[in-house]
XYZ file of C-alpha atoms in Angstrom:
89
model
C -22.080 -28.230 -7.329
C -20.547 -25.165 -5.756
C -21.380 -21.692 -6.988
C -18.693 -19.085 -7.661
C -20.027 -16.976 -4.800
C -19.285 -19.802 -2.348
C -15.701 -20.114 -3.582
C -14.762 -16.447 -3.737
C -14.838 -14.275 -0.598
C -17.126 -11.257 -0.463
C -15.499 -8.089 -1.789
C -15.885 -4.819 0.029
C -15.419 -1.312 -1.242
C -13.116 0.816 0.883
C -11.811 4.157 -0.301
C -8.886 5.887 1.391
C -8.441 9.589 0.629
C -6.510 11.722 0.171
C -3.577 9.621 -0.955
C -0.904 10.927 -0.653
C -1.910 12.497 2.652
C -0.502 14.970 5.148
C -1.218 12.490 7.957
C -5.009 12.377 8.209
C -6.926 10.005 5.933
C -10.649 9.563 5.472
C -12.159 6.117 5.009
C -15.364 5.591 3.072
C -16.739 2.099 3.516
C -19.692 0.802 1.496
C -22.773 -0.729 3.123
C -21.606 -4.297 2.433
C -18.497 -3.627 4.496
C -20.473 -2.985 7.675
C -18.833 -6.186 8.950
C -15.492 -4.367 9.316
C -14.033 -5.383 12.674
C -10.606 -3.808 12.783
C -8.073 -1.729 10.903
C -4.421 -2.613 11.534
C -1.786 0.000 10.695
C 1.660 -1.215 9.589
C 4.752 0.696 8.479
C 6.464 0.022 5.136
C 8.481 -2.861 6.616
C 5.263 -4.573 7.755
C 5.798 -3.826 11.442
C 2.509 -3.458 13.305
C 1.994 0.062 14.710
C -1.581 0.171 16.021
C -5.161 -1.042 15.679
C -8.236 1.075 15.037
C -11.813 -0.041 15.664
C -14.098 1.773 13.219
C -17.062 3.571 14.759
C -19.112 4.376 11.639
C -19.179 3.906 7.867
C -16.997 7.004 7.502
C -13.915 7.174 9.677
C -10.834 9.352 9.973
C -7.414 7.929 10.845
C -4.314 9.857 11.913
C -1.029 8.358 10.712
C 2.052 9.104 12.844
C 4.916 10.131 10.536
C 5.939 10.628 6.935
C 6.355 7.482 4.883
C 4.461 4.548 3.454
C 1.796 2.851 5.568
C -0.251 -0.286 5.028
C -3.838 -0.286 6.246
C -5.106 -3.837 6.762
C -8.892 -4.078 6.926
C -10.192 -7.200 8.735
C -13.784 -8.384 8.382
C -16.107 -10.690 10.350
C -16.022 -13.339 7.608
C -12.216 -13.621 7.953
C -11.350 -11.754 4.765
C -8.726 -9.010 4.674
C -7.924 -6.134 2.350
C -4.708 -4.088 2.405
C -4.335 -0.566 1.022
C -1.193 1.561 0.878
C -1.108 5.187 1.986
C 1.721 7.664 1.500
C 2.143 10.399 4.107
C 4.148 13.521 3.262
C 4.674 16.294 5.796
């Protein structure tokens, strides 16, 4: 038998604020998400813009222009989470 925990990937709690933003967003990552390896920033079309390596459980990211951005969070266990951020200037 396989338990549900073995089938479903671990979920992490990541909060991005403020959203919408003026270009600077704060990330709050729960203790379970300490396995966060990388944050990939994409524009609205999905084009990769840059990578960020988090340095602590609370990070700040500067986004380049106005528009919609996708933040892709990548974890050690191979799971990913994507959150959208709107930047207005």
